[in-house]
PDB file of C-alpha atoms in Angstrom:
ATOM      1  CA  MET T   1       3.155 -28.766   4.095  1.00  0.00           C
ATOM      2  CA  VAL T   2      -0.547 -28.245   4.804  1.00  0.00           C
ATOM      3  CA  ALA T   3       0.239 -26.531   8.102  1.00  0.00           C
ATOM      4  CA  ALA T   4       2.730 -24.189   6.449  1.00  0.00           C
ATOM      5  CA  THR T   5       0.269 -23.292   3.718  1.00  0.00           C
ATOM      6  CA  THR T   6      -2.469 -22.635   6.260  1.00  0.00           C
ATOM      7  CA  THR T   7      -0.175 -20.395   8.309  1.00  0.00           C
ATOM      8  CA  THR T   8       0.894 -18.281   5.358  1.00  0.00           C
ATOM      9  CA  SER T   9      -2.699 -17.964   4.197  1.00  0.00           C
ATOM     10  CA  VAL T  10      -3.747 -16.727   7.632  1.00  0.00           C
ATOM     11  CA  VAL T  11      -0.934 -14.167   7.608  1.00  0.00           C
ATOM     12  CA  ALA T  12      -2.067 -12.873   4.230  1.00  0.00           C
ATOM     13  CA  LEU T  13      -5.661 -12.651   5.421  1.00  0.00           C
ATOM     14  CA  LEU T  14      -4.558 -10.673   8.461  1.00  0.00           C
ATOM     15  CA  PHE T  15      -2.769  -8.201   6.215  1.00  0.00           C
ATOM     16  CA  ALA T  16      -5.885  -7.911   4.070  1.00  0.00           C
ATOM     17  CA  ALA T  17      -7.923  -7.297   7.211  1.00  0.00           C
ATOM     18  CA  ALA T  18      -5.694  -4.325   7.990  1.00  0.00           C
ATOM     19  CA  PHE T  19      -7.077  -2.642   4.903  1.00  0.00           C
ATOM     20  CA  LEU T  20     -10.648  -3.757   5.509  1.00  0.00           C
ATOM     21  CA  THR T  21     -10.603  -1.996   8.887  1.00  0.00           C
ATOM     22  CA  ILE T  22     -10.152   1.306   7.074  1.00  0.00           C
ATOM     23  CA  ALA T  23     -13.927   1.646   7.020  1.00  0.00           C
ATOM     24  CA  THR T  24     -13.929   1.997  10.804  1.00  0.00           C
ATOM     25  CA  HIS T  25     -11.261   4.698  10.916  1.00  0.00           C
ATOM     26  CA  ALA T  26     -13.819   7.309  12.006  1.00  0.00           C
ATOM     27  CA  VAL T  27     -13.931   5.755  15.478  1.00  0.00           C
ATOM     28  CA  ASP T  28     -10.609   7.320  16.439  1.00  0.00           C
ATOM     29  CA  ILE T  29     -10.172   9.962  13.759  1.00  0.00           C
ATOM     30  CA  GLU T  30     -10.999  12.745  16.205  1.00  0.00           C
ATOM     31  CA  HIS T  31      -8.065  11.623  18.331  1.00  0.00           C
ATOM     32  CA  HIS T  32      -5.583  11.453  15.454  1.00  0.00           C
ATOM     33  CA  GLN T  33      -6.585  13.774  12.632  1.00  0.00           C
ATOM     34  CA  GLY T  34      -5.318  17.315  12.854  1.00  0.00           C
ATOM     35  CA  LYS T  35      -2.737  16.487  15.503  1.00  0.00           C
ATOM     36  CA  PRO T  36       0.556  18.325  15.023  1.00  0.00           C
ATOM     37  CA  PRO T  37       3.399  16.111  13.771  1.00  0.00           C
ATOM     38  CA  GLN T  38       5.225  14.290  16.543  1.00  0.00           C
ATOM     39  CA  TYR T  39       8.444  14.533  14.558  1.00  0.00           C
ATOM     40  CA  LYS T  40       9.539  17.428  12.387  1.00  0.00           C
ATOM     41  CA  THR T  41      12.681  18.215  10.398  1.00  0.00           C
ATOM     42  CA  SER T  42      13.355  20.129   7.213  1.00  0.00           C
ATOM     43  CA  ASP T  43      13.179  16.892   5.188  1.00  0.00           C
ATOM     44  CA  LEU T  44       9.698  16.137   3.832  1.00  0.00           C
ATOM     45  CA  VAL T  45      10.266  12.406   3.338  1.00  0.00           C
ATOM     46  CA  THR T  46      11.713  11.979   6.829  1.00  0.00           C
ATOM     47  CA  ASN T  47       8.829  13.920   8.385  1.00  0.00           C
ATOM     48  CA  SER T  48       6.139  12.028   6.519  1.00  0.00           C
ATOM     49  CA  CYS T  49       7.549   8.588   7.254  1.00  0.00           C
ATOM     50  CA  ALA T  50       8.158   9.421  10.908  1.00  0.00           C
ATOM     51  CA  ASN T  51       4.573  10.595  11.370  1.00  0.00           C
ATOM     52  CA  MET T  52       2.782   7.843   9.440  1.00  0.00           C
ATOM     53  CA  ARG T  53       0.385   5.496  11.225  1.00  0.00           C
ATOM     54  CA  ALA T  54       1.064   2.448   9.029  1.00  0.00           C
ATOM     55  CA  HIS T  55       3.589   1.124  11.545  1.00  0.00           C
ATOM     56  CA  ASP T  56       0.776   0.956  14.119  1.00  0.00           C
ATOM     57  CA  TRP T  57      -1.042  -1.783  12.193  1.00  0.00           C
ATOM     58  CA  ILE T  58       1.775  -3.346  10.136  1.00  0.00           C
ATOM     59  CA  PRO T  59       4.940  -3.296  12.296  1.00  0.00           C
ATOM     60  CA  GLN T  60       7.024  -4.681   9.422  1.00  0.00           C
ATOM     61  CA  PHE T  61       6.419  -1.471   7.483  1.00  0.00           C
ATOM     62  CA  THR T  62       9.064   0.619   9.195  1.00  0.00           C
ATOM     63  CA  ARG T  63      10.045   4.241   8.860  1.00  0.00           C
ATOM     64  CA  LYS T  64      13.282   3.113   7.210  1.00  0.00           C
ATOM     65  CA  ARG T  65      11.388   1.099   4.594  1.00  0.00           C
ATOM     66  CA  CYS T  66       9.038   4.016   4.002  1.00  0.00           C
ATOM     67  CA  GLU T  67      11.927   6.407   3.421  1.00  0.00           C
ATOM     68  CA  SER T  68      13.941   4.074   1.198  1.00  0.00           C
ATOM     69  CA  THR T  69      10.911   3.291  -0.971  1.00  0.00           C
ATOM     70  CA  LEU T  70       9.975   6.936  -1.467  1.00  0.00           C
ATOM     71  CA  ARG T  71      13.573   7.947  -2.161  1.00  0.00           C
ATOM     72  CA  SER T  72      13.827   5.242  -4.833  1.00  0.00           C
ATOM     73  CA  ASP T  73      11.771   7.637  -6.960  1.00  0.00           C
ATOM     74  CA  LYS T  74      13.806  10.705  -7.919  1.00  0.00           C
ATOM     75  CA  GLN T  75      10.653  12.830  -7.831  1.00  0.00           C
ATOM     76  CA  SER T  76      10.734  12.612  -4.035  1.00  0.00           C
ATOM     77  CA  VAL T  77      13.663  15.053  -4.072  1.00  0.00           C
ATOM     78  CA  VAL T  78      11.496  17.795  -5.575  1.00  0.00           C
ATOM     79  CA  ALA T  79       8.259  16.920  -3.741  1.00  0.00           C
ATOM     80  CA  LYS T  80       6.725  20.075  -2.274  1.00  0.00           C
ATOM     81  CA  ASP T  81       4.266  18.560   0.183  1.00  0.00           C
ATOM     82  CA  GLU T  82       2.603  15.395   1.475  1.00  0.00           C
ATOM     83  CA  ARG T  83       0.262  15.334  -1.511  1.00  0.00           C
ATOM     84  CA  ASP T  84       3.241  15.009  -3.841  1.00  0.00           C
ATOM     85  CA  LEU T  85       4.492  12.080  -1.768  1.00  0.00           C
ATOM     86  CA  ALA T  86       1.064  10.426  -1.922  1.00  0.00           C
ATOM     87  CA  LEU T  87       1.137  10.758  -5.711  1.00  0.00           C
ATOM     88  CA  ILE T  88       4.661   9.342  -5.825  1.00  0.00           C
ATOM     89  CA  SER T  89       3.604   6.371  -3.687  1.00  0.00           C
ATOM     90  CA  MET T  90       0.816   5.600  -6.161  1.00  0.00           C
ATOM     91  CA  ASP T  91       3.233   5.757  -9.081  1.00  0.00           C
ATOM     92  CA  LEU T  92       5.539   3.354  -7.243  1.00  0.00           C
ATOM     93  CA  LEU T  93       2.673   0.948  -6.611  1.00  0.00           C
ATOM     94  CA  GLN T  94       1.526   1.044 -10.218  1.00  0.00           C
ATOM     95  CA  SER T  95       4.998   0.436 -11.650  1.00  0.00           C
ATOM     96  CA  SER T  96       5.702  -2.386  -9.198  1.00  0.00           C
ATOM     97  CA  ALA T  97       2.385  -4.126  -9.879  1.00  0.00           C
ATOM     98  CA  ALA T  98       2.896  -3.822 -13.644  1.00  0.00           C
ATOM     99  CA  LYS T  99       6.381  -5.314 -13.373  1.00  0.00           C
ATOM    100  CA  VAL T 100       5.219  -8.291 -11.306  1.00  0.00           C
ATOM    101  CA  ASP T 101       2.188  -8.789 -13.543  1.00  0.00           C
ATOM    102  CA  ASN T 102       4.543  -9.142 -16.496  1.00  0.00           C
ATOM    103  CA  VAL T 103       6.495 -11.817 -14.610  1.00  0.00           C
ATOM    104  CA  LEU T 104       3.250 -13.628 -13.793  1.00  0.00           C
ATOM    105  CA  ARG T 105       2.204 -13.466 -17.445  1.00  0.00           C
ATOM    106  CA  GLN T 106       5.476 -15.091 -18.480  1.00  0.00           C
ATOM    107  CA  HIS T 107       4.956 -17.895 -15.971  1.00  0.00           C
ATOM    108  CA  SER T 108       1.384 -18.359 -17.149  1.00  0.00           C
ATOM    109  CA  ASP T 109       2.478 -18.574 -20.783  1.00  0.00           C
ATOM    110  CA  SER T 110       5.250 -21.061 -20.009  1.00  0.00           C
ATOM    111  CA  GLY T 111       2.832 -23.947 -19.471  1.00  0.00           C
ATOM    112  CA  HIS T 112       5.203 -25.419 -16.878  1.00  0.00           C
ATOM    113  CA  HIS T 113       2.987 -25.011 -13.824  1.00  0.00           C
ATOM    114  CA  SER T 114       0.328 -27.171 -12.213  1.00  0.00           C
ATOM    115  CA  SER T 115      -3.334 -26.348 -12.749  1.00  0.00           C
ATOM    116  CA  SER T 116      -3.661 -24.944  -9.215  1.00  0.00           C
ATOM    117  CA  THR T 117      -0.647 -22.669  -9.679  1.00  0.00           C
ATOM    118  CA  THR T 118      -1.912 -21.530 -13.065  1.00  0.00           C
ATOM    119  CA  LEU T 119      -5.241 -20.637 -11.451  1.00  0.00           C
ATOM    120  CA  ALA T 120      -3.465 -18.691  -8.690  1.00  0.00           C
ATOM    121  CA  ILE T 121      -1.540 -16.763 -11.339  1.00  0.00           C
ATOM    122  CA  ARG T 122      -4.765 -15.890 -13.137  1.00  0.00           C
ATOM    123  CA  TYR T 123      -6.371 -14.602  -9.946  1.00  0.00           C
ATOM    124  CA  CYS T 124      -3.258 -12.578  -9.152  1.00  0.00           C
ATOM    125  CA  ARG T 125      -3.332 -11.014 -12.583  1.00  0.00           C
ATOM    126  CA  LEU T 126      -6.977 -10.071 -12.052  1.00  0.00           C
ATOM    127  CA  ASP T 127      -5.968  -8.387  -8.791  1.00  0.00           C
ATOM    128  CA  TYR T 128      -3.178  -6.458 -10.493  1.00  0.00           C
ATOM    129  CA  ALA T 129      -5.531  -5.461 -13.295  1.00  0.00           C
ATOM    130  CA  ALA T 130      -7.707  -3.956 -10.558  1.00  0.00           C
ATOM    131  CA  VAL T 131      -4.679  -2.029  -9.268  1.00  0.00           C
ATOM    132  CA  ALA T 132      -3.950  -0.746 -12.777  1.00  0.00           C
ATOM    133  CA  ARG T 133      -7.554   0.471 -13.166  1.00  0.00           C
ATOM    134  CA  THR T 134      -7.816   2.002  -9.712  1.00  0.00           C
ATOM    135  CA  VAL T 135      -4.533   3.896  -9.341  1.00  0.00           C
ATOM    136  CA  PRO T 136      -5.352   6.552 -11.995  1.00  0.00           C
ATOM    137  CA  MET T 137      -8.706   7.303 -10.339  1.00  0.00           C
ATOM    138  CA  CYS T 138      -7.209   7.485  -6.853  1.00  0.00           C
ATOM    139  CA  ARG T 139      -4.357   9.579  -8.186  1.00  0.00           C
ATOM    140  CA  ALA T 140      -6.781  12.090  -9.697  1.00  0.00           C
ATOM    141  CA  MET T 141      -8.606  12.384  -6.373  1.00  0.00           C
ATOM    142  CA  VAL T 142      -5.372  13.020  -4.489  1.00  0.00           C
ATOM    143  CA  HIS T 143      -4.233  15.542  -7.090  1.00  0.00           C
ATOM    144  CA  GLU T 144      -7.458  17.515  -6.557  1.00  0.00           C
ATOM    145  CA  TYR T 145      -7.355  17.289  -2.755  1.00  0.00           C
ATOM    146  CA  VAL T 146      -7.862  20.530  -0.857  1.00  0.00           C
ATOM    147  CA  ALA T 147      -7.488  20.474   2.912  1.00  0.00           C
ATOM    148  CA  VAL T 148     -10.518  21.578   4.923  1.00  0.00           C
ATOM    149  CA  PRO T 149      -9.307  22.689   8.382  1.00  0.00           C
ATOM    150  CA  GLY T 150     -11.413  21.372  11.220  1.00  0.00           C
ATOM    151  CA  ASP T 151     -13.397  18.921   9.076  1.00  0.00           C
ATOM    152  CA  PRO T 152     -12.826  15.370  10.420  1.00  0.00           C
ATOM    153  CA  THR T 153     -14.545  13.844   7.371  1.00  0.00           C
ATOM    154  CA  ALA T 154     -12.395  15.666   4.805  1.00  0.00           C
ATOM    155  CA  GLY T 155     -10.425  12.539   3.931  1.00  0.00           C
ATOM    156  CA  ASP T 156     -13.294  10.054   3.859  1.00  0.00           C
ATOM    157  CA  ASP T 157     -13.497  10.023   0.073  1.00  0.00           C
ATOM    158  CA  PHE T 158     -10.019   8.528  -0.187  1.00  0.00           C
ATOM    159  CA  TYR T 159     -10.557   5.473   1.961  1.00  0.00           C
ATOM    160  CA  ASP T 160     -12.503   3.404  -0.549  1.00  0.00           C
ATOM    161  CA  CYS T 161      -9.737   3.945  -3.098  1.00  0.00           C
ATOM    162  CA  ILE T 162      -7.074   2.980  -0.575  1.00  0.00           C
ATOM    163  CA  ALA T 163      -9.012  -0.123   0.436  1.00  0.00           C
ATOM    164  CA  ARG T 164      -9.429  -1.260  -3.170  1.00  0.00           C
ATOM    165  CA  LEU T 165      -5.694  -0.985  -3.814  1.00  0.00           C
ATOM    166  CA  GLY T 166      -4.718  -2.630  -0.549  1.00  0.00           C
ATOM    167  CA  ASN T 167      -7.166  -5.492  -0.843  1.00  0.00           C
ATOM    168  CA  ALA T 168      -6.105  -6.287  -4.412  1.00  0.00           C
ATOM    169  CA  ALA T 169      -2.439  -6.352  -3.393  1.00  0.00           C
ATOM    170  CA  ALA T 170      -3.186  -8.454  -0.302  1.00  0.00           C
ATOM    171  CA  ASN T 171      -5.385 -10.901  -2.220  1.00  0.00           C
ATOM    172  CA  CYS T 172      -2.625 -11.693  -4.698  1.00  0.00           C
ATOM    173  CA  TRP T 173      -0.107 -12.127  -1.915  1.00  0.00           C
ATOM    174  CA  GLY T 174      -2.506 -14.556  -0.261  1.00  0.00           C
ATOM    175  CA  TYR T 175      -2.741 -16.659  -3.430  1.00  0.00           C
ATOM    176  CA  VAL T 176       1.044 -16.714  -3.766  1.00  0.00           C
ATOM    177  CA  LEU T 177       1.755 -17.616  -0.147  1.00  0.00           C
ATOM    178  CA  ALA T 178      -0.800 -20.424  -0.303  1.00  0.00           C
ATOM    179  CA  ASP T 179       0.900 -21.945  -3.358  1.00  0.00           C
ATOM    180  CA  ASP T 180       4.375 -23.301  -2.621  1.00  0.00           C
ATOM    181  CA  GLU T 181       5.223 -23.591  -6.301  1.00  0.00           C
ATOM    182  CA  LEU T 182       4.408 -19.938  -6.970  1.00  0.00           C
ATOM    183  CA  ALA T 183       5.856 -18.657  -3.702  1.00  0.00           C
ATOM    184  CA  LYS T 184       9.289 -19.934  -4.694  1.00  0.00           C
ATOM    185  CA  VAL T 185       9.451 -17.623  -7.692  1.00  0.00           C
ATOM    186  CA  VAL T 186       7.515 -14.432  -6.884  1.00  0.00           C
ATOM    187  CA  SER T 187       6.748 -14.212  -3.150  1.00  0.00           C
ATOM    188  CA  LYS T 188       9.303 -11.443  -2.581  1.00  0.00           C
ATOM    189  CA  GLU T 189       8.091  -9.375  -5.523  1.00  0.00           C
ATOM    190  CA  VAL T 190       4.412  -9.802  -4.650  1.00  0.00           C
ATOM    191  CA  GLY T 191       5.179  -8.895  -1.049  1.00  0.00           C
ATOM    192  CA  GLU T 192       6.822  -5.710  -2.294  1.00  0.00           C
ATOM    193  CA  VAL T 193       3.636  -4.762  -4.147  1.00  0.00           C
ATOM    194  CA  PHE T 194       1.714  -5.127  -0.890  1.00  0.00           C
ATOM    195  CA  GLN T 195       4.288  -2.977   0.909  1.00  0.00           C
ATOM    196  CA  ARG T 196       3.822  -0.272  -1.704  1.00  0.00           C
ATOM    197  CA  ALA T 197       0.056  -0.428  -1.301  1.00  0.00           C
ATOM    198  CA  THR T 198       0.710   0.081   2.402  1.00  0.00           C
ATOM    199  CA  LEU T 199       2.852   3.100   1.549  1.00  0.00           C
ATOM    200  CA  VAL T 200      -0.035   4.583  -0.437  1.00  0.00           C
ATOM    201  CA  ARG T 201      -2.326   4.356   2.561  1.00  0.00           C
ATOM    202  CA  ALA T 202       0.367   5.770   4.846  1.00  0.00           C
ATOM    203  CA  MET T 203       1.067   8.798   2.657  1.00  0.00           C
ATOM    204  CA  VAL T 204      -2.609   9.573   2.038  1.00  0.00           C
ATOM    205  CA  GLU T 205      -3.222   9.477   5.792  1.00  0.00           C
ATOM    206  CA  VAL T 206      -0.310  11.836   6.406  1.00  0.00           C
ATOM    207  CA  MET T 207      -1.617  14.111   3.647  1.00  0.00           C
ATOM    208  CA  ILE T 208      -5.026  14.478   5.285  1.00  0.00           C
ATOM    209  CA  GLY T 209      -3.503  14.911   8.740  1.00  0.00           C
ATOM    210  CA  PHE T 210      -4.301  11.450  10.083  1.00  0.00           C
ATOM    211  CA  ARG T 211      -0.935  11.008  11.765  1.00  0.00           C
ATOM    212  CA  HIS T 212       0.679   8.720  14.281  1.00  0.00           C
ATOM    213  CA  ASP T 213       0.043   9.978  17.791  1.00  0.00           C
ATOM    214  CA  SER T 214       2.304   8.708  20.550  1.00  0.00           C
ATOM    215  CA  SER T 215      -0.017   9.947  23.304  1.00  0.00           C
TER     216      SER T 215
END
C-alpha cells in the first residue's frame, strides 16, 4: 500500500512539474513560436488540437481528447479563432473544478472520512478555490490579447496565470492519488480537472503561436 501511494504521488508531482517548467519556456520559444501550423484544415478545433504542444510533455493528453473536450462546449462551434478556444477551455476548467469542489464539499460534510482524508479534501478545496479566483483574471487577459508579430515575448504575461491554474489542479490530484480512501471516489473527476487545466495551457500556447513543431 505504501509503495502504491508513493508511486501515485510521484506521478502527480511529475505532472505538476510539467507546469512549473513553463517558466523556462523562453529557452526554445524562438524555435517554436511563430512557426506555421504543421497541420491545417478548415476546422478550427481540429487545427488547434493538432498543432498544440501539450502532447509533447503530457503524452496522455492526446489530440482526440483535446478535440472531444472542446467540442463538449457548444460555443466551440461558433469559435472564430484560437483566442475563443482559449476562453472556452478556461470556462470548461472553471465549471469542472466547481463541480468537483461541490462533490468534495459533500464528502467533507458527511463526517464519514478519516482525519487524513478530511485534511486532503480541505487542501483540495483550497486548490479549487484558487482556480475559481484565477480563471476570471486569466480569462480577462486572454480576452484582451493582441498578437504582436515578431515579438517572442508577446505571450510571457500569460504563463504565470497558466502555471497557477495548472499547479492548483495538479496539487489536488496529488492529494487524491496519495489517499486511497479519497481516490476511490473522486480520482477520475479530479484527473479530469487536471486535463482541463492542461487544455488551457495548450490553447493559450496555440493562440500566441507557440505550436508543436515536428522538425
